[in-house]
PDB file of C-alpha atoms in Angstrom:
ATOM      1  CA  UNK A   1      31.927  44.236  -8.364  1.00 45.00           C
ATOM      2  CA  UNK A   2      28.413  44.008  -6.990  1.00 61.00           C
ATOM      3  CA  UNK A   3      27.298  40.678  -5.621  1.00 75.00           C
ATOM      4  CA  UNK A   4      24.523  38.977  -7.525  1.00 85.00           C
ATOM      5  CA  UNK A   5      21.748  36.813  -6.180  1.00 89.00           C
ATOM      6  CA  UNK A   6      23.029  33.291  -6.817  1.00 86.00           C
ATOM      7  CA  UNK A   7      20.316  30.820  -7.763  1.00 90.00           C
ATOM      8  CA  UNK A   8      20.768  27.071  -7.706  1.00 88.00           C
ATOM      9  CA  UNK A   9      17.569  26.641  -9.716  1.00 92.00           C
ATOM     10  CA  UNK A  10      17.294  27.343 -13.438  1.00 94.00           C
ATOM     11  CA  UNK A  11      15.482  30.603 -14.179  1.00 97.00           C
ATOM     12  CA  UNK A  12      12.828  30.588 -16.913  1.00 98.00           C
ATOM     13  CA  UNK A  13      12.024  33.902 -18.630  1.00 97.00           C
ATOM     14  CA  UNK A  14      10.158  34.862 -21.790  1.00 96.00           C
ATOM     15  CA  UNK A  15      12.682  36.616 -24.006  1.00 93.00           C
ATOM     16  CA  UNK A  16      16.210  37.861 -24.603  1.00 93.00           C
ATOM     17  CA  UNK A  17      15.645  41.305 -23.077  1.00 94.00           C
ATOM     18  CA  UNK A  18      14.350  39.673 -19.890  1.00 96.00           C
ATOM     19  CA  UNK A  19      17.450  37.479 -19.866  1.00 95.00           C
ATOM     20  CA  UNK A  20      19.744  40.487 -20.326  1.00 94.00           C
ATOM     21  CA  UNK A  21      17.999  42.305 -17.465  1.00 95.00           C
ATOM     22  CA  UNK A  22      18.177  39.337 -15.089  1.00 96.00           C
ATOM     23  CA  UNK A  23      21.784  38.490 -15.978  1.00 93.00           C
ATOM     24  CA  UNK A  24      22.811  41.773 -14.338  1.00 92.00           C
ATOM     25  CA  UNK A  25      20.984  40.898 -11.131  1.00 93.00           C
ATOM     26  CA  UNK A  26      21.267  37.141 -10.626  1.00 93.00           C
ATOM     27  CA  UNK A  27      23.905  34.482 -11.139  1.00 89.00           C
ATOM     28  CA  UNK A  28      21.855  31.701 -12.641  1.00 90.00           C
ATOM     29  CA  UNK A  29      21.342  29.462 -15.632  1.00 92.00           C
ATOM     30  CA  UNK A  30      18.690  31.397 -17.559  1.00 95.00           C
ATOM     31  CA  UNK A  31      16.455  29.845 -20.211  1.00 94.00           C
ATOM     32  CA  UNK A  32      14.307  31.862 -22.625  1.00 95.00           C
ATOM     33  CA  UNK A  33      10.969  30.469 -23.786  1.00 96.00           C
ATOM     34  CA  UNK A  34      11.040  32.790 -26.814  1.00 93.00           C
ATOM     35  CA  UNK A  35       7.446  33.667 -26.060  1.00 92.00           C
ATOM     36  CA  UNK A  36       4.802  31.264 -27.288  1.00 95.00           C
ATOM     37  CA  UNK A  37       7.294  29.359 -29.465  1.00 95.00           C
ATOM     38  CA  UNK A  38       7.858  27.124 -26.429  1.00 95.00           C
ATOM     39  CA  UNK A  39       4.436  25.612 -27.090  1.00 96.00           C
ATOM     40  CA  UNK A  40       5.823  23.978 -30.244  1.00 95.00           C
ATOM     41  CA  UNK A  41       9.378  23.404 -29.013  1.00 94.00           C
ATOM     42  CA  UNK A  42       9.229  19.922 -27.492  1.00 94.00           C
ATOM     43  CA  UNK A  43      13.015  19.706 -27.088  1.00 93.00           C
ATOM     44  CA  UNK A  44      13.161  22.862 -25.015  1.00 94.00           C
ATOM     45  CA  UNK A  45      10.199  21.781 -22.879  1.00 96.00           C
ATOM     46  CA  UNK A  46      11.902  18.429 -22.308  1.00 95.00           C
ATOM     47  CA  UNK A  47      15.061  20.284 -21.254  1.00 94.00           C
ATOM     48  CA  UNK A  48      13.064  22.433 -18.824  1.00 96.00           C
ATOM     49  CA  UNK A  49      11.569  19.262 -17.331  1.00 96.00           C
ATOM     50  CA  UNK A  50      15.063  17.827 -16.912  1.00 93.00           C
ATOM     51  CA  UNK A  51      16.306  20.985 -15.197  1.00 94.00           C
ATOM     52  CA  UNK A  52      13.248  21.001 -12.939  1.00 96.00           C
ATOM     53  CA  UNK A  53      13.902  17.424 -11.882  1.00 94.00           C
ATOM     54  CA  UNK A  54      17.618  17.950 -11.259  1.00 90.00           C
ATOM     55  CA  UNK A  55      17.661  21.359  -9.564  1.00 91.00           C
ATOM     56  CA  UNK A  56      14.211  22.921  -9.700  1.00 94.00           C
ATOM     57  CA  UNK A  57      13.092  25.874 -11.782  1.00 96.00           C
ATOM     58  CA  UNK A  58      12.025  29.435 -11.086  1.00 96.00           C
ATOM     59  CA  UNK A  59       9.416  30.859 -13.449  1.00 96.00           C
ATOM     60  CA  UNK A  60       9.522  34.619 -13.954  1.00 97.00           C
ATOM     61  CA  UNK A  61       7.241  35.775 -16.758  1.00 94.00           C
ATOM     62  CA  UNK A  62       5.452  39.056 -17.438  1.00 92.00           C
ATOM     63  CA  UNK A  63       2.325  39.834 -15.440  1.00 87.00           C
ATOM     64  CA  UNK A  64       0.109  40.115 -18.511  1.00 89.00           C
ATOM     65  CA  UNK A  65      -2.196  37.478 -19.974  1.00 90.00           C
ATOM     66  CA  UNK A  66       0.494  36.114 -22.301  1.00 91.00           C
ATOM     67  CA  UNK A  67       2.944  35.770 -19.423  1.00 91.00           C
ATOM     68  CA  UNK A  68       0.458  33.765 -17.396  1.00 92.00           C
ATOM     69  CA  UNK A  69      -0.336  31.527 -20.369  1.00 95.00           C
ATOM     70  CA  UNK A  70       3.362  30.664 -20.690  1.00 96.00           C
ATOM     71  CA  UNK A  71       3.701  30.197 -16.917  1.00 94.00           C
ATOM     72  CA  UNK A  72       0.658  27.909 -16.804  1.00 94.00           C
ATOM     73  CA  UNK A  73       1.901  25.885 -19.768  1.00 97.00           C
ATOM     74  CA  UNK A  74       5.204  25.179 -18.013  1.00 97.00           C
ATOM     75  CA  UNK A  75       3.461  24.555 -14.678  1.00 94.00           C
ATOM     76  CA  UNK A  76       1.189  21.969 -16.278  1.00 96.00           C
ATOM     77  CA  UNK A  77       4.237  20.116 -17.621  1.00 96.00           C
ATOM     78  CA  UNK A  78       6.374  20.054 -14.464  1.00 97.00           C
ATOM     79  CA  UNK A  79       5.594  18.666 -10.973  1.00 96.00           C
ATOM     80  CA  UNK A  80       4.467  21.437  -8.635  1.00 92.00           C
ATOM     81  CA  UNK A  81       7.156  20.708  -6.043  1.00 94.00           C
ATOM     82  CA  UNK A  82       9.879  21.406  -8.619  1.00 95.00           C
ATOM     83  CA  UNK A  83       8.649  24.945  -9.351  1.00 94.00           C
ATOM     84  CA  UNK A  84       9.042  28.290  -7.608  1.00 93.00           C
ATOM     85  CA  UNK A  85       6.847  31.004  -9.078  1.00 93.00           C
ATOM     86  CA  UNK A  86       8.126  34.572  -8.911  1.00 93.00           C
ATOM     87  CA  UNK A  87       5.607  37.258  -9.807  1.00 92.00           C
ATOM     88  CA  UNK A  88       6.307  40.853 -10.765  1.00 90.00           C
ATOM     89  CA  UNK A  89       3.781  43.517  -9.734  1.00 87.00           C
ATOM     90  CA  UNK A  90       1.419  45.187 -12.175  1.00 85.00           C
ATOM     91  CA  UNK A  91       3.208  48.413 -13.018  1.00 86.00           C
ATOM     92  CA  UNK A  92       1.857  50.364 -15.948  1.00 81.00           C
ATOM     93  CA  UNK A  93       4.162  52.039 -18.397  1.00 76.00           C
ATOM     94  CA  UNK A  94       6.335  51.416 -21.453  1.00 71.00           C
ATOM     95  CA  UNK A  95       9.842  50.029 -21.844  1.00 65.00           C
ATOM     96  CA  UNK A  96      12.282  52.542 -23.349  1.00 69.00           C
ATOM     97  CA  UNK A  97      13.102  50.404 -26.379  1.00 67.00           C
ATOM     98  CA  UNK A  98       9.435  50.023 -27.363  1.00 64.00           C
ATOM     99  CA  UNK A  99       7.558  52.467 -29.565  1.00 54.00           C
ATOM    100  CA  UNK A 100       4.209  51.893 -27.899  1.00 65.00           C
ATOM    101  CA  UNK A 101       2.724  50.357 -24.772  1.00 61.00           C
ATOM    102  CA  UNK A 102       2.020  46.639 -24.586  1.00 64.00           C
ATOM    103  CA  UNK A 103      -1.531  45.464 -25.227  1.00 72.00           C
ATOM    104  CA  UNK A 104      -2.406  45.578 -21.524  1.00 72.00           C
ATOM    105  CA  UNK A 105      -0.204  48.587 -20.788  1.00 76.00           C
ATOM    106  CA  UNK A 106       1.897  46.763 -18.194  1.00 86.00           C
ATOM    107  CA  UNK A 107       5.655  46.782 -17.876  1.00 88.00           C
ATOM    108  CA  UNK A 108       7.253  43.406 -18.455  1.00 89.00           C
ATOM    109  CA  UNK A 109      10.155  41.834 -16.593  1.00 93.00           C
ATOM    110  CA  UNK A 110      12.671  43.860 -18.621  1.00 92.00           C
ATOM    111  CA  UNK A 111      11.012  47.105 -17.485  1.00 91.00           C
ATOM    112  CA  UNK A 112      11.310  46.365 -13.770  1.00 93.00           C
ATOM    113  CA  UNK A 113      13.973  47.964 -11.598  1.00 93.00           C
ATOM    114  CA  UNK A 114      16.538  45.841  -9.807  1.00 92.00           C
ATOM    115  CA  UNK A 115      14.866  46.640  -6.480  1.00 92.00           C
ATOM    116  CA  UNK A 116      11.441  45.511  -7.691  1.00 92.00           C
ATOM    117  CA  UNK A 117      12.853  42.260  -9.065  1.00 94.00           C
ATOM    118  CA  UNK A 118      14.812  41.469  -5.894  1.00 92.00           C
ATOM    119  CA  UNK A 119      11.670  42.138  -3.849  1.00 90.00           C
ATOM    120  CA  UNK A 120       9.745  39.749  -6.112  1.00 91.00           C
ATOM    121  CA  UNK A 121      12.353  37.032  -5.483  1.00 92.00           C
ATOM    122  CA  UNK A 122      12.215  37.742  -1.746  1.00 88.00           C
ATOM    123  CA  UNK A 123       8.427  37.420  -1.700  1.00 86.00           C
ATOM    124  CA  UNK A 124       8.815  33.995  -3.290  1.00 89.00           C
ATOM    125  CA  UNK A 125      11.149  32.968  -0.472  1.00 85.00           C
ATOM    126  CA  UNK A 126      14.339  33.352  -2.490  1.00 84.00           C
ATOM    127  CA  UNK A 127      16.912  35.335  -0.556  1.00 70.00           C
ATOM    128  CA  UNK A 128      20.563  36.158  -1.117  1.00 59.00           C
ATOM    129  CA  UNK A 129      22.569  32.970  -1.342  1.00 52.00           C
ATOM    130  CA  UNK A 130      25.573  34.883  -2.556  1.00 45.00           C
ATOM    131  CA  UNK A 131      28.004  32.005  -2.830  1.00 46.00           C
ATOM    132  CA  UNK A 132      31.048  32.764  -4.909  1.00 52.00           C
ATOM    133  CA  UNK A 133      32.116  30.140  -7.432  1.00 59.00           C
ATOM    134  CA  UNK A 134      35.846  30.443  -6.717  1.00 69.00           C
ATOM    135  CA  UNK A 135      37.124  28.483  -9.716  1.00 83.00           C
ATOM    136  CA  UNK A 136      34.493  28.334 -12.445  1.00 88.00           C
ATOM    137  CA  UNK A 137      34.855  26.655 -15.813  1.00 92.00           C
ATOM    138  CA  UNK A 138      35.448  29.341 -18.459  1.00 94.00           C
ATOM    139  CA  UNK A 139      36.261  29.804 -22.128  1.00 94.00           C
ATOM    140  CA  UNK A 140      39.979  29.226 -21.467  1.00 95.00           C
ATOM    141  CA  UNK A 141      39.142  25.743 -20.197  1.00 95.00           C
ATOM    142  CA  UNK A 142      37.055  25.163 -23.304  1.00 96.00           C
ATOM    143  CA  UNK A 143      40.007  26.158 -25.511  1.00 95.00           C
ATOM    144  CA  UNK A 144      42.392  23.935 -23.524  1.00 93.00           C
ATOM    145  CA  UNK A 145      40.017  21.006 -23.881  1.00 93.00           C
ATOM    146  CA  UNK A 146      39.468  21.554 -27.589  1.00 93.00           C
ATOM    147  CA  UNK A 147      35.853  22.596 -27.120  1.00 94.00           C
ATOM    148  CA  UNK A 148      36.450  26.005 -28.717  1.00 94.00           C
ATOM    149  CA  UNK A 149      38.651  27.379 -31.470  1.00 92.00           C
ATOM    150  CA  UNK A 150      39.824  24.145 -33.029  1.00 89.00           C
ATOM    151  CA  UNK A 151      38.996  21.586 -35.664  1.00 90.00           C
ATOM    152  CA  UNK A 152      36.156  19.433 -34.438  1.00 92.00           C
ATOM    153  CA  UNK A 153      35.301  21.752 -31.523  1.00 93.00           C
ATOM    154  CA  UNK A 154      31.628  21.857 -32.446  1.00 91.00           C
ATOM    155  CA  UNK A 155      31.477  18.060 -32.594  1.00 91.00           C
ATOM    156  CA  UNK A 156      33.176  17.826 -29.196  1.00 91.00           C
ATOM    157  CA  UNK A 157      30.631  20.223 -27.705  1.00 91.00           C
ATOM    158  CA  UNK A 158      27.852  18.129 -29.218  1.00 87.00           C
ATOM    159  CA  UNK A 159      29.356  15.013 -27.616  1.00 88.00           C
ATOM    160  CA  UNK A 160      29.659  16.855 -24.301  1.00 88.00           C
ATOM    161  CA  UNK A 161      26.011  17.942 -24.456  1.00 84.00           C
ATOM    162  CA  UNK A 162      25.061  14.332 -25.119  1.00 80.00           C
ATOM    163  CA  UNK A 163      27.143  13.120 -22.155  1.00 82.00           C
ATOM    164  CA  UNK A 164      25.424  15.679 -19.905  1.00 80.00           C
ATOM    165  CA  UNK A 165      22.019  14.935 -21.415  1.00 71.00           C
ATOM    166  CA  UNK A 166      21.722  18.538 -22.557  1.00 75.00           C
ATOM    167  CA  UNK A 167      20.088  19.734 -25.781  1.00 64.00           C
ATOM    168  CA  UNK A 168      22.318  20.655 -28.676  1.00 70.00           C
ATOM    169  CA  UNK A 169      20.690  24.095 -29.060  1.00 65.00           C
ATOM    170  CA  UNK A 170      22.734  25.465 -26.147  1.00 70.00           C
ATOM    171  CA  UNK A 171      25.167  28.210 -27.093  1.00 81.00           C
ATOM    172  CA  UNK A 172      28.764  27.857 -25.903  1.00 89.00           C
ATOM    173  CA  UNK A 173      28.254  30.485 -23.183  1.00 86.00           C
ATOM    174  CA  UNK A 174      25.048  28.789 -22.000  1.00 80.00           C
ATOM    175  CA  UNK A 175      26.825  25.430 -21.935  1.00 88.00           C
ATOM    176  CA  UNK A 176      29.607  26.879 -19.767  1.00 89.00           C
ATOM    177  CA  UNK A 177      27.028  28.449 -17.443  1.00 79.00           C
ATOM    178  CA  UNK A 178      25.131  25.185 -17.189  1.00 77.00           C
ATOM    179  CA  UNK A 179      28.304  23.235 -16.373  1.00 85.00           C
ATOM    180  CA  UNK A 180      29.183  25.681 -13.582  1.00 80.00           C
ATOM    181  CA  UNK A 181      25.773  25.130 -12.026  1.00 70.00           C
ATOM    182  CA  UNK A 182      25.984  21.361 -12.386  1.00 73.00           C
ATOM    183  CA  UNK A 183      29.485  20.531 -11.163  1.00 80.00           C
ATOM    184  CA  UNK A 184      32.883  21.776 -10.018  1.00 85.00           C
ATOM    185  CA  UNK A 185      35.751  22.368 -12.437  1.00 90.00           C
ATOM    186  CA  UNK A 186      37.463  19.169 -11.248  1.00 91.00           C
ATOM    187  CA  UNK A 187      34.308  17.143 -11.820  1.00 89.00           C
ATOM    188  CA  UNK A 188      34.073  18.658 -15.299  1.00 92.00           C
ATOM    189  CA  UNK A 189      37.654  17.683 -16.177  1.00 92.00           C
ATOM    190  CA  UNK A 190      37.047  14.186 -14.798  1.00 91.00           C
ATOM    191  CA  UNK A 191      33.974  13.890 -16.995  1.00 89.00           C
ATOM    192  CA  UNK A 192      35.928  15.049 -20.037  1.00 90.00           C
ATOM    193  CA  UNK A 193      38.544  12.360 -19.422  1.00 87.00           C
ATOM    194  CA  UNK A 194      35.865   9.694 -19.091  1.00 83.00           C
ATOM    195  CA  UNK A 195      34.155  10.730 -22.307  1.00 76.00           C
ATOM    196  CA  UNK A 196      37.541  10.973 -24.066  1.00 65.00           C
ATOM    197  CA  UNK A 197      36.821  14.406 -25.482  1.00 43.00           C
ATOM    198  CA  UNK A 198      39.938  16.041 -24.056  1.00 45.00           C
ATOM    199  CA  UNK A 199      42.186  17.539 -26.738  1.00 44.00           C
ATOM    200  CA  UNK A 200      45.388  15.538 -27.036  1.00 47.00           C
TER     201      UNK A 200
END
């Protein structure tokens, strides 16, 4: 299995196809802005601020006007020292899944090759910190702890999100990813015991 670029910071991208692309290249907690909808999503912006404060964020948006508007919106809401900006080059073309070119004719993040994206990270000073998480929290742990597949699992996940000061919109897979970037498995189990959400 190919090593991925492990990021300690949260990675902010525009949409789901960007997230899918980056998930094959980096090991990171990835947040989608869902385009301009972030401008009205105060909960998500608050979550991004929290992530920035705790671990820092990396912003990787498209190189078109819309991408810079989203980047600038986040940058104006988060202290400069908590942000690393990664910029993709202006490459003109069309993503395979799209019928026509974008308004400005530029490829977005999803259209970039792995090599181009890794070079963009390198230019921002982010190099391979390929640290293996030897014993990550996974779905089996969630089942064992009653956080998946049981009566009241959803409520337990909601309580866990509250204990971690995380927003309730996180999917189960995103919650697991976030936990693995926040703490070790032992620390997670200790937290579960303290919050009394362990399945009896």
